[in-house]
CSV table of C-alpha atoms in Angstrom, one decimal:
chain,number,residue,atom,x,y,z
A,222,MET,CA,-127.9,-106.2,71.3
A,223,ARG,CA,-126.2,-109.4,72.4
A,224,VAL,CA,-126.2,-111.7,69.4
A,225,TYR,CA,-124.6,-115.3,69.2
A,226,GLY,CA,-125.1,-117.7,66.4
A,227,VAL,CA,-125.3,-121.6,65.9
A,228,THR,CA,-124.0,-122.6,62.2
A,229,GLY,CA,-123.0,-125.5,60.5
A,230,TRP,CA,-124.0,-127.9,57.6
A,231,LYS,CA,-127.4,-129.7,57.2
A,232,ASN,CA,-128.0,-132.4,59.9
A,233,THR,CA,-125.2,-131.5,62.3
A,234,GLY,CA,-127.5,-130.6,65.3
A,235,LYS,CA,-127.9,-126.8,64.9
A,236,THR,CA,-131.6,-126.8,65.8
A,237,GLY,CA,-131.4,-129.1,68.7
A,238,LEU,CA,-128.6,-127.1,70.1
A,239,VAL,CA,-130.5,-123.8,69.6
A,240,VAL,CA,-133.4,-125.3,71.5
A,241,ARG,CA,-131.4,-126.4,74.3
A,242,LEU,CA,-129.8,-123.2,74.6
A,243,VAL,CA,-133.1,-121.2,74.7
A,244,ALA,CA,-134.4,-123.4,77.3
A,245,HIS,CA,-131.1,-123.0,79.3
A,246,PHE,CA,-130.9,-119.3,79.2
A,247,ALA,CA,-134.6,-118.9,79.7
A,248,GLY,CA,-134.5,-121.1,82.6
A,249,GLN,CA,-132.2,-118.5,84.0
A,250,GLY,CA,-134.8,-115.7,83.6
A,251,LEU,CA,-133.4,-114.3,80.4
A,252,ARG,CA,-135.4,-113.1,77.6
A,253,VAL,CA,-134.2,-115.0,74.5
A,254,ALA,CA,-135.2,-114.3,71.0
A,255,THR,CA,-134.2,-116.3,68.0
A,256,VAL,CA,-133.8,-115.9,64.2
A,257,LYS,CA,-133.7,-118.9,62.0
A,258,HIS,CA,-132.4,-118.7,58.4
A,259,ALA,CA,-134.1,-121.0,55.9
A,260,HIS,CA,-132.7,-121.7,52.3
A,261,HIS,CA,-136.3,-122.6,51.2
A,262,ALA,CA,-139.6,-121.1,50.9
A,263,THR,CA,-141.1,-121.1,54.5
A,264,GLU,CA,-144.8,-121.1,55.2
A,265,THR,CA,-145.8,-120.2,58.6
A,266,ASP,CA,-149.6,-120.6,58.0
A,267,ARG,CA,-151.7,-123.0,56.1
A,268,PRO,CA,-153.7,-122.8,52.8
A,269,GLY,CA,-157.3,-121.9,53.8
A,270,THR,CA,-156.6,-119.9,56.9
A,271,ASP,CA,-157.6,-116.1,56.9
A,272,SER,CA,-154.0,-115.0,57.2
A,273,TYR,CA,-153.0,-117.2,54.4
A,274,ARG,CA,-155.9,-115.8,52.2
A,275,HIS,CA,-154.8,-112.3,53.0
A,276,ARG,CA,-151.4,-112.9,51.9
A,277,GLU,CA,-152.6,-114.7,48.7
A,278,ALA,CA,-154.8,-111.7,48.0
A,279,GLY,CA,-151.6,-109.5,47.9
A,280,ALA,CA,-151.1,-108.0,51.4
A,281,ALA,CA,-147.6,-107.0,51.8
A,282,GLU,CA,-147.8,-107.6,55.5
A,283,VAL,CA,-150.2,-109.7,57.5
A,284,LEU,CA,-150.3,-109.6,61.3
A,285,VAL,CA,-152.1,-112.2,63.1
A,286,ALA,CA,-152.7,-111.6,66.7
A,287,SER,CA,-154.6,-113.7,69.4
A,288,PRO,CA,-154.7,-113.8,73.3
A,289,HIS,CA,-151.7,-116.4,73.1
A,290,ARG,CA,-149.3,-114.9,70.7
A,291,TRP,CA,-148.9,-112.7,67.6
A,292,ALA,CA,-147.0,-113.1,64.5
A,293,LEU,CA,-146.1,-110.7,61.6
A,294,MET,CA,-145.6,-112.1,58.1
A,295,ALA,CA,-144.0,-110.0,55.3
A,296,GLU,CA,-144.3,-111.1,51.6
A,297,LEU,CA,-140.9,-110.1,49.8
A,298,ALA,CA,-142.8,-110.3,46.2
A,299,GLY,CA,-139.7,-110.5,44.3
A,300,ALA,CA,-137.6,-108.3,46.4
A,301,PRO,CA,-134.3,-109.5,47.8
A,302,GLU,CA,-134.1,-111.0,51.3
A,303,PRO,CA,-133.4,-108.4,54.0
A,304,PRO,CA,-130.1,-108.4,55.6
A,305,LEU,CA,-129.6,-109.8,59.1
A,306,SER,CA,-129.0,-106.4,60.7
A,307,GLU,CA,-132.6,-105.3,59.2
A,308,LEU,CA,-134.2,-108.3,60.7
A,309,LEU,CA,-132.6,-107.9,64.1
A,310,GLY,CA,-134.0,-104.4,64.2
A,311,ARG,CA,-137.5,-105.8,64.0
A,312,LEU,CA,-137.0,-107.9,67.2
A,313,SER,CA,-138.3,-106.7,70.6
A,314,PRO,CA,-135.6,-105.9,73.0
A,315,ALA,CA,-134.1,-109.1,74.6
A,316,ASP,CA,-131.1,-110.2,76.7
A,317,LEU,CA,-129.8,-112.8,74.1
A,318,VAL,CA,-130.7,-113.2,70.4
A,319,LEU,CA,-129.5,-116.7,69.1
A,320,ILE,CA,-129.2,-116.9,65.4
A,321,GLU,CA,-129.4,-120.3,63.5
A,322,GLY,CA,-127.7,-120.4,60.2
A,323,TYR,CA,-126.3,-117.4,58.4
A,324,LYS,CA,-122.8,-119.2,58.1
A,325,SER,CA,-121.3,-116.1,56.3
A,326,GLU,CA,-122.5,-113.1,58.4
A,327,PRO,CA,-119.8,-111.6,60.8
A,328,HIS,CA,-121.5,-112.2,64.1
A,329,PRO,CA,-119.7,-114.6,66.5
A,330,LYS,CA,-121.0,-118.2,66.4
A,331,ILE,CA,-120.4,-121.7,67.4
A,332,GLU,CA,-120.3,-124.3,64.8
A,333,THR,CA,-122.1,-127.7,65.0
A,334,HIS,CA,-120.4,-131.0,63.5
A,335,ARG,CA,-121.3,-134.6,63.2
A,336,ALA,CA,-118.9,-136.9,61.7
A,337,ALA,CA,-121.8,-138.7,59.8
A,338,ALA,CA,-122.6,-135.4,57.9
A,339,GLY,CA,-119.2,-135.8,56.3
A,340,ARG,CA,-118.5,-132.0,55.7
A,341,ASP,CA,-115.4,-130.2,56.4
A,342,LEU,CA,-115.4,-127.7,59.1
A,343,LEU,CA,-116.1,-124.1,58.7
A,344,ALA,CA,-113.9,-123.0,61.6
A,345,PRO,CA,-110.6,-123.2,59.9
A,346,THR,CA,-111.6,-120.7,57.3
A,347,SER,CA,-114.3,-118.4,59.2
A,348,ALA,CA,-113.1,-115.9,61.9
A,349,SER,CA,-116.6,-115.7,63.2
A,350,VAL,CA,-116.5,-119.2,64.1
A,351,ARG,CA,-115.2,-119.1,67.9
A,352,ALA,CA,-116.1,-122.7,68.9
A,353,VAL,CA,-117.0,-126.1,67.6
A,354,ALA,CA,-119.7,-128.3,69.2
A,355,SER,CA,-119.0,-131.9,67.9
A,356,ASP,CA,-120.0,-135.4,68.3
A,357,THR,CA,-116.4,-136.7,67.7
A,358,PRO,CA,-113.1,-135.6,68.9
A,359,LEU,CA,-111.3,-133.2,66.6
A,360,ASP,CA,-107.5,-132.3,66.6
A,361,GLY,CA,-106.0,-129.0,65.6
A,362,ILE,CA,-108.9,-126.9,64.8
A,363,GLY,CA,-107.7,-123.6,66.4
A,364,VAL,CA,-110.9,-122.9,68.5
A,365,PRO,CA,-112.5,-124.4,71.7
A,366,LEU,CA,-114.2,-127.8,71.2
A,367,PHE,CA,-117.1,-128.7,72.9
A,368,ASP,CA,-119.2,-132.0,73.1
A,369,LEU,CA,-122.4,-131.5,71.2
A,370,ASP,CA,-124.5,-132.5,74.0
A,371,ASP,CA,-122.6,-130.0,76.6
A,372,THR,CA,-125.2,-127.5,76.8
A,373,ALA,CA,-124.2,-126.0,80.0
A,374,GLY,CA,-120.6,-125.8,79.0
A,375,ILE,CA,-121.6,-124.2,75.6
A,376,ALA,CA,-124.1,-121.7,77.3
A,377,ALA,CA,-121.4,-120.8,79.8
A,378,PHE,CA,-119.1,-120.2,76.8
A,379,ILE,CA,-121.5,-118.1,75.0
A,380,ALA,CA,-122.4,-115.9,78.2
A,381,ALA,CA,-118.7,-115.3,78.5
A,382,GLU,CA,-118.4,-114.3,75.0
A,383,VAL,CA,-121.4,-111.8,75.0
A,384,GLY,CA,-120.8,-110.6,78.5
A,385,LEU,CA,-123.9,-112.0,80.3
């Protein structure tokens, strides 16, 4: 499975970059999957829906299916968060999996950076950060630097990294 990550601190452009990369690769006819890590409780359905009521009643997993999409929700019920490797194993085959977040996991990744966020780069201390996408010039970072909006250049870099 070809896996590549987009990581960085809050409000540095991770989601925007992932969305643009998905559109770019999907536009080339590739099947792309994504994994998004959140640090807060994430609700995928709303109170009052049947699936919500199933979960609230104690269902360990709820699968919702329609003619347009299906989704599987699993309740951890106090169990630890599954490791990324286990979650990746649940995905259907894809040409590329883009992972948003998971700063400390060992998969290769590009770091997003915005000067306004006021945070230090992860790249100098993380061997898994292979490049930085920034809204400002940076010197001496030790990895390739891309403009944060250079979707085509970043996509080409990722494609070369994973052998697409």
